[in-house]
mmCIF file of C-alpha atoms in Angstrom:
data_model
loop_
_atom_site.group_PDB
_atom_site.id
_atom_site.type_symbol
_atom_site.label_atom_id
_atom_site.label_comp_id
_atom_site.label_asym_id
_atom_site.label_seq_id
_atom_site.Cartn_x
_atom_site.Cartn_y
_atom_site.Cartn_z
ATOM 1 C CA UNK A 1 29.757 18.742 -49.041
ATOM 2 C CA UNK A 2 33.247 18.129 -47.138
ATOM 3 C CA UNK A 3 35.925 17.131 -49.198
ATOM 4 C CA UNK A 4 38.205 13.823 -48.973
ATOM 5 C CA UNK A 5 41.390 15.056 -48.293
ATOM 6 C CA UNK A 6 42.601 14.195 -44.849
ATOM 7 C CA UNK A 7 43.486 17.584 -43.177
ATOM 8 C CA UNK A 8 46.104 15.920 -41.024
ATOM 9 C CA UNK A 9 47.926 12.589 -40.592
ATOM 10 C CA UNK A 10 48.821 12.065 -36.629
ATOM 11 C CA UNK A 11 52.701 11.993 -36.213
ATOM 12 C CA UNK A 12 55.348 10.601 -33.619
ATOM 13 C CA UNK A 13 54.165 12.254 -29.989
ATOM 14 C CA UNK A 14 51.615 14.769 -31.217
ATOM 15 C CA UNK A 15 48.811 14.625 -28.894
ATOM 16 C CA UNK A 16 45.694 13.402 -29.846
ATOM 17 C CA UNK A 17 43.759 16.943 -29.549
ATOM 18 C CA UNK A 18 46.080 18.294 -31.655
ATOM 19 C CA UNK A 19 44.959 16.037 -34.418
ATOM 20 C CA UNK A 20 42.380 18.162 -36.764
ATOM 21 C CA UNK A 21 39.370 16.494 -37.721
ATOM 22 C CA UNK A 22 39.354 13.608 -40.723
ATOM 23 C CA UNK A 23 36.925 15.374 -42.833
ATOM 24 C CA UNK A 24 37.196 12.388 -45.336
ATOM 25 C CA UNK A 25 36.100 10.305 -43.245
ATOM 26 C CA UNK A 26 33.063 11.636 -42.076
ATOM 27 C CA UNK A 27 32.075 11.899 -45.683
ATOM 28 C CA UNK A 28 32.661 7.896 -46.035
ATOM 29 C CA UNK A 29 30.214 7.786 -42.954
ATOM 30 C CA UNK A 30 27.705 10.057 -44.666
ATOM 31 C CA UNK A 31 27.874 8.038 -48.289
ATOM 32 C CA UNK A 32 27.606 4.651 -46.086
ATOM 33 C CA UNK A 33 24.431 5.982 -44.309
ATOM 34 C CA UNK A 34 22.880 7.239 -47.351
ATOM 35 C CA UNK A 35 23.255 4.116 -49.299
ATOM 36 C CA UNK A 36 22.456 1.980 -46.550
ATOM 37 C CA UNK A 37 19.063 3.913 -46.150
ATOM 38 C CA UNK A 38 18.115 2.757 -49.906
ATOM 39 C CA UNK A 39 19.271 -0.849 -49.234
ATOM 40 C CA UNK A 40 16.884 -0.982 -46.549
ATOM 41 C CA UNK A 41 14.462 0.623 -47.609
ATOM 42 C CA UNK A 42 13.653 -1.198 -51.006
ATOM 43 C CA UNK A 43 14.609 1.708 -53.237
ATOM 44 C CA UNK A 44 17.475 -0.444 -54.939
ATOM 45 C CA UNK A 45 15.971 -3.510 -57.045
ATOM 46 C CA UNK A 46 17.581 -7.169 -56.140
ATOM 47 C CA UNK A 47 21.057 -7.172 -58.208
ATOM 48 C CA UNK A 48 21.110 -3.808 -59.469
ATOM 49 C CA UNK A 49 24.305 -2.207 -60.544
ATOM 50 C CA UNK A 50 26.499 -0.159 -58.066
ATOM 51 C CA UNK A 51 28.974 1.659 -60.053
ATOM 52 C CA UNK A 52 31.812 3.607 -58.089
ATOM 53 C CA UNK A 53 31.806 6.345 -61.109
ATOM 54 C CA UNK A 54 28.151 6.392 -61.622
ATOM 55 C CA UNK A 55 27.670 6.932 -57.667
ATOM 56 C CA UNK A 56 30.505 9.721 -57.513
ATOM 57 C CA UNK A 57 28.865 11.355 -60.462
ATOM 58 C CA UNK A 58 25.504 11.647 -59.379
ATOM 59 C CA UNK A 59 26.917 12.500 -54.877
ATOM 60 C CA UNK A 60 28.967 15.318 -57.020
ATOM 61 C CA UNK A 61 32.342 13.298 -55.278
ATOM 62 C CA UNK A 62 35.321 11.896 -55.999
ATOM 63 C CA UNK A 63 35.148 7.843 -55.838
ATOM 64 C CA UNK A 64 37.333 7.129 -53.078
ATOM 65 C CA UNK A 65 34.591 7.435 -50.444
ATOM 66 C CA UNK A 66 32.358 5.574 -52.280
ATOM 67 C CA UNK A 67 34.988 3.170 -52.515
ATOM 68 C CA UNK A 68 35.021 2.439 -48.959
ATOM 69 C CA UNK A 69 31.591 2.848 -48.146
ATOM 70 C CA UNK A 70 30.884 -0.120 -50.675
ATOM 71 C CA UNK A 71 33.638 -1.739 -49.083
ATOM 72 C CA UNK A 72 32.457 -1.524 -45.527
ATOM 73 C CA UNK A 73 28.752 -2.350 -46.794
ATOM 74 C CA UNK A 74 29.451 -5.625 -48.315
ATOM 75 C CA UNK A 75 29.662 -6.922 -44.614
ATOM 76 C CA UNK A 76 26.502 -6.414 -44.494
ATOM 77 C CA UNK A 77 25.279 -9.065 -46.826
ATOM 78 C CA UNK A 78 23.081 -5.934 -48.216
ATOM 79 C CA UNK A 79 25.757 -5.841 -51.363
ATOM 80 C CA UNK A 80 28.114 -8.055 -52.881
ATOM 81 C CA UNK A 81 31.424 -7.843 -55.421
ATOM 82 C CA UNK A 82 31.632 -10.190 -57.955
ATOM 83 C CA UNK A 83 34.747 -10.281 -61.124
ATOM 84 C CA UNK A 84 34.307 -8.425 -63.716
ATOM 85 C CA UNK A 85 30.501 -7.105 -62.398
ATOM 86 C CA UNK A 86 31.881 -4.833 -59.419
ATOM 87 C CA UNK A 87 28.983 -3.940 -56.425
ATOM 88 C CA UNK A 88 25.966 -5.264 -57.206
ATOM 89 C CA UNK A 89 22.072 -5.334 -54.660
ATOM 90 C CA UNK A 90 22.423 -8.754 -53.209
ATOM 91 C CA UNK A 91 19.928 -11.242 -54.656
ATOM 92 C CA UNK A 92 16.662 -11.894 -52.609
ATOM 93 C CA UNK A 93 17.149 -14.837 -49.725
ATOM 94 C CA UNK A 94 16.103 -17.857 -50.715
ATOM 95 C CA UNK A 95 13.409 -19.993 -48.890
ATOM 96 C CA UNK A 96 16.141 -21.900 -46.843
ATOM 97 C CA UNK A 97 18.133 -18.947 -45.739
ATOM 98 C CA UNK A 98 15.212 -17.428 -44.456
ATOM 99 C CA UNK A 99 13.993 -20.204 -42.690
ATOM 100 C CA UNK A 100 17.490 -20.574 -41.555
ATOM 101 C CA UNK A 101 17.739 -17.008 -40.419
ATOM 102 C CA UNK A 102 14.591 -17.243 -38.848
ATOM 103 C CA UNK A 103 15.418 -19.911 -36.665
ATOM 104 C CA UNK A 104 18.332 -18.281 -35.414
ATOM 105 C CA UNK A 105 16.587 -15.278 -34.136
ATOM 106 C CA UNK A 106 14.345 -17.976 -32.431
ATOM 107 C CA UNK A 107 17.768 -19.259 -30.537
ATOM 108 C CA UNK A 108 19.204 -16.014 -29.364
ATOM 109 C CA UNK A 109 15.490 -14.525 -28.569
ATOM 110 C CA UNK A 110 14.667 -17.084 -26.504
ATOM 111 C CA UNK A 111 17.205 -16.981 -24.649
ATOM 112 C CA UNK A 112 16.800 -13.218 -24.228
ATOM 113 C CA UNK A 113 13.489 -13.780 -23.475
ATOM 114 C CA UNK A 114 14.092 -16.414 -20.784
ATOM 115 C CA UNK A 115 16.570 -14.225 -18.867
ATOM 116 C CA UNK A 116 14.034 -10.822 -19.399
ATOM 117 C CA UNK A 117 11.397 -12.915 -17.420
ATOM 118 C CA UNK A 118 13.360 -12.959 -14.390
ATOM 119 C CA UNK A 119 12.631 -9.886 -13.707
ATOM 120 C CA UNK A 120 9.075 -9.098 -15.866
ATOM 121 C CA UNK A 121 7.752 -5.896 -13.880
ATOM 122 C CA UNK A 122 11.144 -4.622 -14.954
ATOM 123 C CA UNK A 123 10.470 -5.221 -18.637
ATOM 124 C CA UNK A 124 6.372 -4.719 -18.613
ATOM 125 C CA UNK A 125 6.654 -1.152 -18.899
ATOM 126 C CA UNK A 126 9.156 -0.784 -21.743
ATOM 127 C CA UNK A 127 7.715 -3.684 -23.403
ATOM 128 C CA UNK A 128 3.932 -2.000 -23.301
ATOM 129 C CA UNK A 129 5.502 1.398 -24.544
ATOM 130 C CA UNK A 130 7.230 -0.630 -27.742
ATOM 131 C CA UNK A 131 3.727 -2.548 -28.022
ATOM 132 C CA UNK A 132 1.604 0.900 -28.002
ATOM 133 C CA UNK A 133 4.067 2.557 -30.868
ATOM 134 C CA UNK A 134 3.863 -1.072 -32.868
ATOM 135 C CA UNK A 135 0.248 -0.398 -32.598
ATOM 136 C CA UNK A 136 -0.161 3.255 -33.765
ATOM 137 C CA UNK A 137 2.250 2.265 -36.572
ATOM 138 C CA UNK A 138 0.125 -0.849 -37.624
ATOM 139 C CA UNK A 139 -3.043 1.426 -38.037
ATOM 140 C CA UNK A 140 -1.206 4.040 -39.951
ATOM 141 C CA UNK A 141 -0.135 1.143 -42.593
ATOM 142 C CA UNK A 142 -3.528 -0.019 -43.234
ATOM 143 C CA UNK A 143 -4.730 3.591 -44.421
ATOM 144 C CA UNK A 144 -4.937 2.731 -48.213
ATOM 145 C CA UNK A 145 -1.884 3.752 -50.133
ATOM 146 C CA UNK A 146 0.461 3.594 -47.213
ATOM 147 C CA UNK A 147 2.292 0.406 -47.762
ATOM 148 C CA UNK A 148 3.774 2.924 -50.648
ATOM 149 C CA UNK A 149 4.332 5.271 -48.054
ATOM 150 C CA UNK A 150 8.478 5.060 -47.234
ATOM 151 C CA UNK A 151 8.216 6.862 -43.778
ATOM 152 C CA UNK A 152 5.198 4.882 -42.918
ATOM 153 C CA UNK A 153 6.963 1.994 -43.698
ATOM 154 C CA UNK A 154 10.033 2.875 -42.018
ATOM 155 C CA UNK A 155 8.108 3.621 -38.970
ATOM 156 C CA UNK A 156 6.385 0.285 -39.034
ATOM 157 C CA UNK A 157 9.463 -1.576 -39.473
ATOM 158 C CA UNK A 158 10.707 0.260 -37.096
ATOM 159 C CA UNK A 159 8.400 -0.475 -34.018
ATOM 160 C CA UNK A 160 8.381 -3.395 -35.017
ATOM 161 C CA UNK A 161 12.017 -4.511 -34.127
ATOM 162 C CA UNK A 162 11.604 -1.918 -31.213
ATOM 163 C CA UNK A 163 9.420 -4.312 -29.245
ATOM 164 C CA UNK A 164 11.795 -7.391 -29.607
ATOM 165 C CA UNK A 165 14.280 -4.779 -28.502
ATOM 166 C CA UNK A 166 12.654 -4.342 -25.827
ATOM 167 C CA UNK A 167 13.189 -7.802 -24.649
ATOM 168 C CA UNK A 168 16.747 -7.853 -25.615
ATOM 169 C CA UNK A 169 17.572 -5.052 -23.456
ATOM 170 C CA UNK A 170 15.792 -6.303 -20.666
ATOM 171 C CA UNK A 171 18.452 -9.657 -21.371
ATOM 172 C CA UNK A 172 21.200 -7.747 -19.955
ATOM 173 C CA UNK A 173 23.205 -9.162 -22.008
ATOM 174 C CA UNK A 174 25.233 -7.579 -24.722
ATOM 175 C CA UNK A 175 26.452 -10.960 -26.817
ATOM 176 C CA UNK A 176 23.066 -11.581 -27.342
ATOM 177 C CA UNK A 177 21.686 -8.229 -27.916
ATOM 178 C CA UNK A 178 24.963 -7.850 -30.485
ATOM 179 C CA UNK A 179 24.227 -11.793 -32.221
ATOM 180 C CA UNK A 180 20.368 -10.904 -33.127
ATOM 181 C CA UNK A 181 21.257 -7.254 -34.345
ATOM 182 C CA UNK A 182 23.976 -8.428 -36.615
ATOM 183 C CA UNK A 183 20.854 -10.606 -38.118
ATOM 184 C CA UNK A 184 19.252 -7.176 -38.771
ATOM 185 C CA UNK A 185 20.561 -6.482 -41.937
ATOM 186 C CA UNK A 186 19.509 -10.174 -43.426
ATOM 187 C CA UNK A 187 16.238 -9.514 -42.120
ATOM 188 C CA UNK A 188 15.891 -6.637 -44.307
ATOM 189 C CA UNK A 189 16.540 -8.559 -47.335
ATOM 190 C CA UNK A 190 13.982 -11.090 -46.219
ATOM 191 C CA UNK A 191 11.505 -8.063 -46.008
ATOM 192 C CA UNK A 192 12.084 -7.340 -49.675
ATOM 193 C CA UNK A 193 12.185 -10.512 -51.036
ATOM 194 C CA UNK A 194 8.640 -11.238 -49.870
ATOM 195 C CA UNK A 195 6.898 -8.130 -49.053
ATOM 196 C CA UNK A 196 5.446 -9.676 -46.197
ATOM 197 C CA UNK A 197 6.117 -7.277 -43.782
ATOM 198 C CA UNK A 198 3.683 -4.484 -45.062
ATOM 199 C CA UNK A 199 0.885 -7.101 -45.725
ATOM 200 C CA UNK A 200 0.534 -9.026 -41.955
ATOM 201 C CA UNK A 201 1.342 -5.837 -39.912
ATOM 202 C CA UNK A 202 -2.392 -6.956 -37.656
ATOM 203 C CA UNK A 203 -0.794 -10.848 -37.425
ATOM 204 C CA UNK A 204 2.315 -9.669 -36.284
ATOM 205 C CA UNK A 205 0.883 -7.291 -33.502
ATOM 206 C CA UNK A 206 -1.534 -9.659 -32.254
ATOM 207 C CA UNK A 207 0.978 -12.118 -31.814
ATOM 208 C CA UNK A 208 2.871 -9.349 -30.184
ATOM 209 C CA UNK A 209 -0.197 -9.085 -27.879
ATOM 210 C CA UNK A 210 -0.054 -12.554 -26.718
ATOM 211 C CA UNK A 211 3.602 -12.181 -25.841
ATOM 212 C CA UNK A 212 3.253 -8.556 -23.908
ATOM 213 C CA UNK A 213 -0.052 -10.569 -22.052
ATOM 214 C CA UNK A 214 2.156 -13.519 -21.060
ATOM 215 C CA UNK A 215 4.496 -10.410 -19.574
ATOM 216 C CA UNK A 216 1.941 -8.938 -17.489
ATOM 217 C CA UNK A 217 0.759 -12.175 -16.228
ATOM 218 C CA UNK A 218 4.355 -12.654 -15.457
ATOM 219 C CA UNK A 219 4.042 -16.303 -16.808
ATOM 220 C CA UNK A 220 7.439 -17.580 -18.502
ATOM 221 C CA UNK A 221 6.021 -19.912 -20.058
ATOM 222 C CA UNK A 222 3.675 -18.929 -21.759
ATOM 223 C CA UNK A 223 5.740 -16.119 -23.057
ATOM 224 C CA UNK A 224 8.270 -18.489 -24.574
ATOM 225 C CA UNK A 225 4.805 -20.260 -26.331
ATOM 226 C CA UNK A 226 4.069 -16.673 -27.739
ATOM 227 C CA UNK A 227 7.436 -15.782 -28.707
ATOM 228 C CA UNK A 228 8.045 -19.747 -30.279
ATOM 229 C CA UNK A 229 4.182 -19.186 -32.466
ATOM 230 C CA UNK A 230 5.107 -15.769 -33.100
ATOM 231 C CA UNK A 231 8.397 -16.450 -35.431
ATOM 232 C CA UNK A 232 7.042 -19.930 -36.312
ATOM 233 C CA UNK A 233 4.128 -17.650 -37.812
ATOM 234 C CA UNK A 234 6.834 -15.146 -39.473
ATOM 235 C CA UNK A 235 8.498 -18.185 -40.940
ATOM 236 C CA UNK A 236 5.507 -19.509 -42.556
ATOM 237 C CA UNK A 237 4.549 -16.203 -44.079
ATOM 238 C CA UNK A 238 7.911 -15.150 -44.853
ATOM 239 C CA UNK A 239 8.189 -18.310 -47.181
ATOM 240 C CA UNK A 240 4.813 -18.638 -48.446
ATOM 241 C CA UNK A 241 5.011 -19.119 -52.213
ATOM 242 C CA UNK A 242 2.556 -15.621 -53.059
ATOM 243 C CA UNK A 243 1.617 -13.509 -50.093
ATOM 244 C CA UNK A 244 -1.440 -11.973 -50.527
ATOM 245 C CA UNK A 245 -1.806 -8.203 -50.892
ATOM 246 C CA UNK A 246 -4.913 -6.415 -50.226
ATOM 247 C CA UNK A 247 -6.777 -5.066 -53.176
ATOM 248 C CA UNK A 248 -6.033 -1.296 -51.568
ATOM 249 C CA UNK A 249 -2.422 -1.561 -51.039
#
């Protein structure tokens, strides 16, 4: 494990190749990635502790990178600081910020959408490739047990968003692509507030289905209808008071 001493500090008219590499800060990246990978993934409970000294102890560090990996997560909205308490797991969203977050991914997606279906031969085959690797990681998720399963998880989670990337790409526009990515992070917190996301993985890719269909019959319209059910669907189950969980999960 790299150390977190800077090896050099850039002075008045050295070049920049001259400059050694900041070692310290490449550790910062490599706590940040680490910790964001159990935010995300459910492995930290809703308002747990997140003691600098207890983390340095246990990455075998000093606390300064842990420092400003906490620091740089809290933007996140995964973690928050609070007097006298320090880091802390943010507390799960509650029903109005998630319908609230919800219907701002239905602003800046339909607008990606919209502008994607100018050109939907373009975005058909990108959009059927996301659709085929949502589908291979929906059946792997209903094999019993696997909603335990972390990778499987991952990977459902994962194709998932990779199909409404799909459509963002296809936007051509970065502003948007940047506004419903930045939402990313809250909709990870609305994942493990309500555990939906592992129990209405064959909802969610059906109404993916009707969306890719209204693609390949190149019919705006009617893709805008699929998207609009599709999150008004999400938004329902998200905030449903006890989702139901199948007797094998």
């Amino acid at each position: 494990m790299p150390t977190d001493t800077l090896n050099a500090v850039p002075s008045a008219g050295r070049g920049l190749s001259q400059i050694a590499p900041l070692r310290s800060r490449a550790l910062v990246d490599e706590v940040y990635d680490l910790l964001l990978d159990m935010l995300t993934s459910g492995s930290l409970a809703a308002d747990a502790p997140l003691g600098i000294e207890t983390l340095a102890r246990q990455m075998k560090i000093s606390p300064t990178p842990i420092r400003e990996a906490l620091a740089r997560l809290e933007h996140t909205g995964l973690i928050r600081r609070e007097a006298n308490r320090g880091y802390r797991v943010a507390p799960p969203l509650s029903v109005e910020q998630m319908t609230e977050l919800i219907d701002a991914r239905l602003v800046f997606e339909r607008g990606a959408l919209e502008r994607a279906m100018r050109e939907p031969a373009e975005l058909l085959p990108d959009l059927e490739e996301a659709f085929s690797q949502h589908e291979a990681a929906t059946a792997a998720l209903e094999e019993p047990g696997a909603v335990r399963d972390h990778d499987k998880v991952h990977d459902y989670y994962a194709s998932d968003w990779a199909f409404h990337q799909a459509i963002l790409n296809h936007a051509h526009n970065r502003y948007i692509d940047r506004a419903v990515n930045s939402l990313s992070f809250s909709f990870h917190r609305m994942r493990q507030t309500t555990s939906m996301g592992t129990t209405d993985a064959p909802v969610a890719l059906a109404e993916h289905g009707q969306i890719l269909k209204a693609v390949r019959d190149e019919d705006p319209a009617a893709a805008l209808a699929a998207l609009n059910a599709h999150l008004g669907n999400l938004t329902t189950r998200a905030t449903a008071p006890e989702p139901s969980v199948s007797p094998d999960a």
